mmCIF file of C-alpha atoms in Angstrom:
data_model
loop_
_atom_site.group_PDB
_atom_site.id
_atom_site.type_symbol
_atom_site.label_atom_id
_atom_site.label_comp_id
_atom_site.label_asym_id
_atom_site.label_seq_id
_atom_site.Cartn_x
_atom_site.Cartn_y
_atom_site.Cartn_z
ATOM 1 C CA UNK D 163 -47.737 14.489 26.007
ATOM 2 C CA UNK D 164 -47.325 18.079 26.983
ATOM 3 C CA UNK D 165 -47.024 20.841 25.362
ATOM 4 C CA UNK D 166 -43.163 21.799 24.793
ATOM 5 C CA UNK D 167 -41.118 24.359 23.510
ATOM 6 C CA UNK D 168 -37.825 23.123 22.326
ATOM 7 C CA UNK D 169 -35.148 25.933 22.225
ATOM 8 C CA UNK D 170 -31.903 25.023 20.384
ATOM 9 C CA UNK D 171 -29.014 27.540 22.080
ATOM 10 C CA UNK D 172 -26.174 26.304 20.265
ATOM 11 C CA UNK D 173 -26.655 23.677 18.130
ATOM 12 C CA UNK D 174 -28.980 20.362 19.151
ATOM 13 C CA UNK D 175 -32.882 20.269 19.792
ATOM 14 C CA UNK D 176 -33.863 16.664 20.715
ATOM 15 C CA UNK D 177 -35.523 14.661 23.451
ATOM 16 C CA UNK D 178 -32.598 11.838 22.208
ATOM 17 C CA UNK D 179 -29.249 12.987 23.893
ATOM 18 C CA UNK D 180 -26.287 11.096 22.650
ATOM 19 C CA UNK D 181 -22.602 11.664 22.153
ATOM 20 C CA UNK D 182 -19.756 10.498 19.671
ATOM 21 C CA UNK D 183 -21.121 13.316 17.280
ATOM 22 C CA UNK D 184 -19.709 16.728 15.783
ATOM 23 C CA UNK D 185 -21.543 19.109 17.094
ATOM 24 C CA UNK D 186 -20.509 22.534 19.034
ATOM 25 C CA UNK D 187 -20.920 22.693 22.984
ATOM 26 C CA UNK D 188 -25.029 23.043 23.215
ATOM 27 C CA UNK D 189 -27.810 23.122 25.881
ATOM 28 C CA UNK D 190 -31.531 22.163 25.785
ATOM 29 C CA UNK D 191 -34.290 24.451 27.058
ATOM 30 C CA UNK D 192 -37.506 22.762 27.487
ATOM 31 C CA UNK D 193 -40.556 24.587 28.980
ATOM 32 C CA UNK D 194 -44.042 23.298 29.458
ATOM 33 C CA UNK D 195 -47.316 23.750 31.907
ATOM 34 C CA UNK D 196 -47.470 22.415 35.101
ATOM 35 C CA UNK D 197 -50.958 21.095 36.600
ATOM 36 C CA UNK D 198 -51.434 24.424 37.742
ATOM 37 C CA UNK D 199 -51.166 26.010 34.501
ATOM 38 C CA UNK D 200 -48.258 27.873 35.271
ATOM 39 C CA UNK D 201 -44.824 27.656 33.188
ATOM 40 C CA UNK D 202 -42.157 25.895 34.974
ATOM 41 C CA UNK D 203 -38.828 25.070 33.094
ATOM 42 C CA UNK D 204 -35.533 22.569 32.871
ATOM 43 C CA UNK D 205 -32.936 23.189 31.072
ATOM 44 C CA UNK D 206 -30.954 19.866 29.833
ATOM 45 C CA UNK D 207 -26.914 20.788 29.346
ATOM 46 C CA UNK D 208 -25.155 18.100 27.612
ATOM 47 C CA UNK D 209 -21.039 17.345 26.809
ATOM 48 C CA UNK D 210 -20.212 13.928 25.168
ATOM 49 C CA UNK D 211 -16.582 12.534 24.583
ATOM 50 C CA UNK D 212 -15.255 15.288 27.106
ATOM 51 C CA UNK D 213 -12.581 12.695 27.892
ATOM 52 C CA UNK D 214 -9.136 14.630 26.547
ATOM 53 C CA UNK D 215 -7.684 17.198 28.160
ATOM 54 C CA UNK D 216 -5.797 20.414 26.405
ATOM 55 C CA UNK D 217 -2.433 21.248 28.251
ATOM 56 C CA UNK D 218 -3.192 18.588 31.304
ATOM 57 C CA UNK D 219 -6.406 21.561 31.831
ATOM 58 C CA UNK D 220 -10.018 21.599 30.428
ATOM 59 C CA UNK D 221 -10.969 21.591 27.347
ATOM 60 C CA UNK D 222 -12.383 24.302 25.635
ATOM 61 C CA UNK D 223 -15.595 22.657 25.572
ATOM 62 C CA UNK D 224 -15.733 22.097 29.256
ATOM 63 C CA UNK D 225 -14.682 25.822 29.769
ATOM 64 C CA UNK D 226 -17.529 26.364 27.562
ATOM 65 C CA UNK D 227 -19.938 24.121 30.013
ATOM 66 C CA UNK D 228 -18.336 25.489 32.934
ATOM 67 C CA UNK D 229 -19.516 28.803 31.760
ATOM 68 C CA UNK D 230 -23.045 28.081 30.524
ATOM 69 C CA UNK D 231 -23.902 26.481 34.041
ATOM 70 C CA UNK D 232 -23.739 29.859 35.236
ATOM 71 C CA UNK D 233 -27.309 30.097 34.090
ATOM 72 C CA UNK D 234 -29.044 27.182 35.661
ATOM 73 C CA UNK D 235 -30.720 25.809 38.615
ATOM 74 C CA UNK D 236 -31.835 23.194 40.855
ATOM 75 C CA UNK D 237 -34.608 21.903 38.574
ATOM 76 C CA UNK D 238 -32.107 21.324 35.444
ATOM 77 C CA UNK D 239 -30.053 18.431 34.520
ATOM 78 C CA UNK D 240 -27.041 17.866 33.407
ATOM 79 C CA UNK D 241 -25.964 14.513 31.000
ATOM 80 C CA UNK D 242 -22.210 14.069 30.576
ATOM 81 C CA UNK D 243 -22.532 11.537 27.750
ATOM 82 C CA UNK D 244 -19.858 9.117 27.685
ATOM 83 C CA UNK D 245 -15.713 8.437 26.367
ATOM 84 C CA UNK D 246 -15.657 10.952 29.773
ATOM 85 C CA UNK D 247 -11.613 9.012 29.473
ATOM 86 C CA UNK D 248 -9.626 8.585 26.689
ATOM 87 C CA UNK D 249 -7.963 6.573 25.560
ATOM 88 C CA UNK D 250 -8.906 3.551 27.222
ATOM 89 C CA UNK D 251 -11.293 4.519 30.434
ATOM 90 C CA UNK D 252 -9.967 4.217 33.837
ATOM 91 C CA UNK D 253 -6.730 1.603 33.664
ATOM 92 C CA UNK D 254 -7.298 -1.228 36.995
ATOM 93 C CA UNK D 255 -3.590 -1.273 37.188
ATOM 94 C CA UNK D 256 -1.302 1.633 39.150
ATOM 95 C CA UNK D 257 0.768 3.815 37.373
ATOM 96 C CA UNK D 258 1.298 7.174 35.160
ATOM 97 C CA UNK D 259 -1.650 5.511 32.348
ATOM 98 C CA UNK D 260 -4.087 5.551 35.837
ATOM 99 C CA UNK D 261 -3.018 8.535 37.343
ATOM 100 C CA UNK D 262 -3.805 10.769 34.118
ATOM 101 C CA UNK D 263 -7.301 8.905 33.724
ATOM 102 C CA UNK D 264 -8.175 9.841 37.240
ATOM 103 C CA UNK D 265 -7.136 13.453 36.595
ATOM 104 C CA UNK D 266 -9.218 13.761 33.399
ATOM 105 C CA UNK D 267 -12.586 12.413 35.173
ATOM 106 C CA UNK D 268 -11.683 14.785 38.117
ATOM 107 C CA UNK D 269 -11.613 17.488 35.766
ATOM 108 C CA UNK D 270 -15.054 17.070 34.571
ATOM 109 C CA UNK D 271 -16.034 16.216 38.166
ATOM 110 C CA UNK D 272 -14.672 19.477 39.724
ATOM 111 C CA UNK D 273 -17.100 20.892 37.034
ATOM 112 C CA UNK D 274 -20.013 19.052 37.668
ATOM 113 C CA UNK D 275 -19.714 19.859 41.321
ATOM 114 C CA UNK D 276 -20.625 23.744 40.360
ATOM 115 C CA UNK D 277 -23.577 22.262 38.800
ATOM 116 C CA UNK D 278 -26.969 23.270 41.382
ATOM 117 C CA UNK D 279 -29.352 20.691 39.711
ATOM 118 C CA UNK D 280 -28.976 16.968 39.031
ATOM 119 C CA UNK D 281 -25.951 15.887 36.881
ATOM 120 C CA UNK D 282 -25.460 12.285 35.144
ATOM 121 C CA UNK D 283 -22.774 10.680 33.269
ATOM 122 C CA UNK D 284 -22.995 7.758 31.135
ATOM 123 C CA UNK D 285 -20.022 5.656 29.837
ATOM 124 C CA UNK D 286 -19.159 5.163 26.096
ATOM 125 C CA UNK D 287 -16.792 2.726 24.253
ATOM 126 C CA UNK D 288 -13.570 3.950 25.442
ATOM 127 C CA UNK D 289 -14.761 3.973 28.965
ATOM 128 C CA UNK D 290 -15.380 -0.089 28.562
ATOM 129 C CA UNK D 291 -11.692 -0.356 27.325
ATOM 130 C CA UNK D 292 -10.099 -1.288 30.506
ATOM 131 C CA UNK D 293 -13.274 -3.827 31.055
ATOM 132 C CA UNK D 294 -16.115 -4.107 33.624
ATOM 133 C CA UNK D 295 -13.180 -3.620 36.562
ATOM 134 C CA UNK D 296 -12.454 0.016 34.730
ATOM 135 C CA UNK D 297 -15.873 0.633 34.140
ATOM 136 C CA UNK D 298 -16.420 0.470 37.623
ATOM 137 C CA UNK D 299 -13.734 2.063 39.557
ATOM 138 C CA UNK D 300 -15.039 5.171 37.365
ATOM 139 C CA UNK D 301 -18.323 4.768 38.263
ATOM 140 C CA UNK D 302 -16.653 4.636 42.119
ATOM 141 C CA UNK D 303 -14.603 7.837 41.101
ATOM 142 C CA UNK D 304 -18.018 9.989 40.077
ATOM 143 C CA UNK D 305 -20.256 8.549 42.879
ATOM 144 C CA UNK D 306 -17.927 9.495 45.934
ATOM 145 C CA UNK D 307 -17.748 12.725 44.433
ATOM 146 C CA UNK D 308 -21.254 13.807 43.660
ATOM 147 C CA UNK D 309 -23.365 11.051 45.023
ATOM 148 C CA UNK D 310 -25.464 7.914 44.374
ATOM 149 C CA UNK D 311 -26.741 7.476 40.855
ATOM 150 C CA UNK D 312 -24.570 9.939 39.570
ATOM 151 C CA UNK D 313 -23.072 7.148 37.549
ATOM 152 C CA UNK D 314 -25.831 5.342 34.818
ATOM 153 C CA UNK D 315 -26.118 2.303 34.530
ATOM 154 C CA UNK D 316 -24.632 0.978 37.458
ATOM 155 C CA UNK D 317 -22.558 -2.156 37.336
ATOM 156 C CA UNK D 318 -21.948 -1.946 33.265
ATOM 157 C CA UNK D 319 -25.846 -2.828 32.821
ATOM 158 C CA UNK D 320 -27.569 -2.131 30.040
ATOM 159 C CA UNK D 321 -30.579 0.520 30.920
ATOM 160 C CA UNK D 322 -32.076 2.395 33.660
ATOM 161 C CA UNK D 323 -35.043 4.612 34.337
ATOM 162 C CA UNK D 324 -34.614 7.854 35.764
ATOM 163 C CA UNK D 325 -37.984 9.845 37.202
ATOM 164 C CA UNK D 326 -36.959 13.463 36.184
ATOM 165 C CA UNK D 327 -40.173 15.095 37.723
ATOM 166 C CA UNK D 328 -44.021 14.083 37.622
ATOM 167 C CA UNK D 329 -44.186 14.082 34.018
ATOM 168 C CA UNK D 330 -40.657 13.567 32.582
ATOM 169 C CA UNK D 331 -38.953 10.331 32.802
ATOM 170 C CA UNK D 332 -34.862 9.834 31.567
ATOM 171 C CA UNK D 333 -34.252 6.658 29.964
ATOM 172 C CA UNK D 334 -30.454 6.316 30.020
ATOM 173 C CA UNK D 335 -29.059 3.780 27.981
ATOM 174 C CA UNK D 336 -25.551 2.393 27.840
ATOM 175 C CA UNK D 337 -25.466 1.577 23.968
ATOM 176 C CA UNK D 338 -21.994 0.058 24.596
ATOM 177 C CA UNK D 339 -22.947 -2.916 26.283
ATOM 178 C CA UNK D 340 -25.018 -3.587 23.534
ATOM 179 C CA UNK D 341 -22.652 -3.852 21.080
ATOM 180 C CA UNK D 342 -19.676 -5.090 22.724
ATOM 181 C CA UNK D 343 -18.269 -7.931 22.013
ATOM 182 C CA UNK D 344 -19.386 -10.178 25.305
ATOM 183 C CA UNK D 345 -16.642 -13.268 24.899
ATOM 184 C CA UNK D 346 -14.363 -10.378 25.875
ATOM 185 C CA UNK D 347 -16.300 -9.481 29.565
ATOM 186 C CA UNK D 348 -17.448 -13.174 30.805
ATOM 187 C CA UNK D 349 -19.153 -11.566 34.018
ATOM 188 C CA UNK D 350 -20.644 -9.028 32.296
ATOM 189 C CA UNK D 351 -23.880 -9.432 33.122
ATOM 190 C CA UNK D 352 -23.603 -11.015 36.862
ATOM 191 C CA UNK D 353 -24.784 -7.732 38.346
ATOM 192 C CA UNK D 354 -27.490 -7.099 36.105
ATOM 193 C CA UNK D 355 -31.042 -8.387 36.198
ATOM 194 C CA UNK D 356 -30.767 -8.532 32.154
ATOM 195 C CA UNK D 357 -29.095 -11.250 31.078
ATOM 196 C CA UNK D 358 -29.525 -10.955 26.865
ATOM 197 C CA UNK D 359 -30.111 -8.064 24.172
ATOM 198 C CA UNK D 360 -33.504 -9.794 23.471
ATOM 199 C CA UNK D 361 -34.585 -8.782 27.257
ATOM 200 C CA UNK D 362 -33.070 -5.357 27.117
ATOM 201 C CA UNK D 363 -35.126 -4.413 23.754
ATOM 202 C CA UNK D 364 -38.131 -5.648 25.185
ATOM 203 C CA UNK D 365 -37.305 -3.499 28.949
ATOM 204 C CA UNK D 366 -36.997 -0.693 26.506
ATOM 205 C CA UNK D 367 -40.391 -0.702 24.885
ATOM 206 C CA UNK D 368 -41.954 -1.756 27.793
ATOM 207 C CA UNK D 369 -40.715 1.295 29.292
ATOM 208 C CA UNK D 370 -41.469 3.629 26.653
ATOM 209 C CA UNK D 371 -45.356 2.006 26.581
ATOM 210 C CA UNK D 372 -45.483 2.746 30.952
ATOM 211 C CA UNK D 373 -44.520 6.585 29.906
ATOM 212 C CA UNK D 374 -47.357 7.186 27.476
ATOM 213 C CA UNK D 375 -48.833 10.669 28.339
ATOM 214 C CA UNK D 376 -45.084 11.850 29.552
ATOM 215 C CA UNK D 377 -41.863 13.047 28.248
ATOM 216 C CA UNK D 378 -39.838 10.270 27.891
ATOM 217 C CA UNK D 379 -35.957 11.570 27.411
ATOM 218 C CA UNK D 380 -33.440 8.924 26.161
ATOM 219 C CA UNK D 381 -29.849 9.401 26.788
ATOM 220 C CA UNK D 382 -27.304 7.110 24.775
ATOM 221 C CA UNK D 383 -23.751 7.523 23.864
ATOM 222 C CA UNK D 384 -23.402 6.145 20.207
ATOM 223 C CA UNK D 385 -25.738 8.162 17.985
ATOM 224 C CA UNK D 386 -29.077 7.174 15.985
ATOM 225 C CA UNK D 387 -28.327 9.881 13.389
ATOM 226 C CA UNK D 388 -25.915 12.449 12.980
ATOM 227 C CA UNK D 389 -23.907 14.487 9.918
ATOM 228 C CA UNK D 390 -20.520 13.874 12.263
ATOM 229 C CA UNK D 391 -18.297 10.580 11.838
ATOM 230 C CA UNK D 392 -20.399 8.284 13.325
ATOM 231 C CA UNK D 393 -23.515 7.801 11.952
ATOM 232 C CA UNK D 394 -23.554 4.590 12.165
ATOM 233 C CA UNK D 395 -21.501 3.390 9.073
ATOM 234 C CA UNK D 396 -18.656 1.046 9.281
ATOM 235 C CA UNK D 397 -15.739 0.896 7.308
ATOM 236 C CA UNK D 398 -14.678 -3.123 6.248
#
């Protein structure tokens, strides 16, 4: 692996990005040496459950983004990391319920758009509530507006691999499909070359095993560990 310098600028220092947490706005600065010994950087800016708006505007934590992206560049990235719609993703029906959802991923879109390097969102649990039809009209929604594989996973699959540069690789994960309940999406998985959970943990460490000698980065929505209200225990 290469050498790296993790700089914390307002809160989180990991190489696992996830959302659903309590933490304040934050960004990621990672630096390391290039073949050619000289020090190139990306900066990683991440938002999770961004999906609410404050006085039909954005919320102070997207102001927050929206001013911190100021600072970066082509080479950075940008992970938007799921519940980008509350309360119940984008609705497949018309009506006042649809039209607010639209405006709330528009919001962040309008932001990402001032973004100069790559930007990715990822859904969450509340963008799954309106099913795999909801799931995808948002993943329509962010992909006319800043491009193909803006969106990740496509389709309401389960992983995908992202090559960040020569030696960094993205792993983005959608942790809700995982734990969904699947009698409640029967063609969840007719767009997806994995088919079970049992396949999907073994894609992952096969994955991980391919990226030995990189930076692998894994971006996932529900949270491995965290002091917030989801750390994964579960009331009865």
């Amino acid at each position: 692996m290469k050498i790296f310098q993790i700089i914390s600028l307002l809160g989180i220092a990991t190489l696992l990005f996830f959302s659903c947490a309590t933490f304040n706005s934050s960004s990621t600065e990672t630096s390391s040496l290039n073949a050619q010994d000289k020090e190139t950087n990306m900066k990683v800016y991440m938002i999770g459950d961004a999906g609410k708006l404050e006085n039909n505007e954005a919320s102070a934590a997207l102001k927050a983004l929206e001013n911190e992206i100021k600072n970066a560049n082509t080479s950075d990235l940008l992970l938007v990391l799921g519940d980008n719609v509350y309360p119940k993703g984008i609705p497949t029906t018309d009506g006042p319920e649809k039209k607010t959802a639209e405006l709330i991923i528009n919001t962040q879109i309008n932001i990402a758009k001032k973004f100069p390097g790559r930007v990715i969102f990822i859904p969450g649990n509340h963008d799954w509530y309106s099913g795999i039809s909801g799931l995808k009209q948002q993943e329509k929604l962010v992909e006319k507006a800043l491009g193909k594989n803006t969106f990740l996973p496509e389709n309401g699959c389960p992983i995908k691999k992202v090559e960040i540069n020569k030696e960094t690789i993205l792993l983005v994960v959608d942790s809700q499909w995982y734990v969904t309940n699947w009698d409640k999406h029967p063609t969840i998985n007719d767009n997806c070359d994995i088919k079970t959970r049992e396949d999907f943990l073994d894609e992952f460490r096969s994955e991980i095993k391919k990226a030995r000698g990189k930076t692998v980065l894994v971006a996932i929505h529900h949270p491995m560990f965290t002091g917030g209200s989801h750390g994964g225990q579960y009331s009865f």
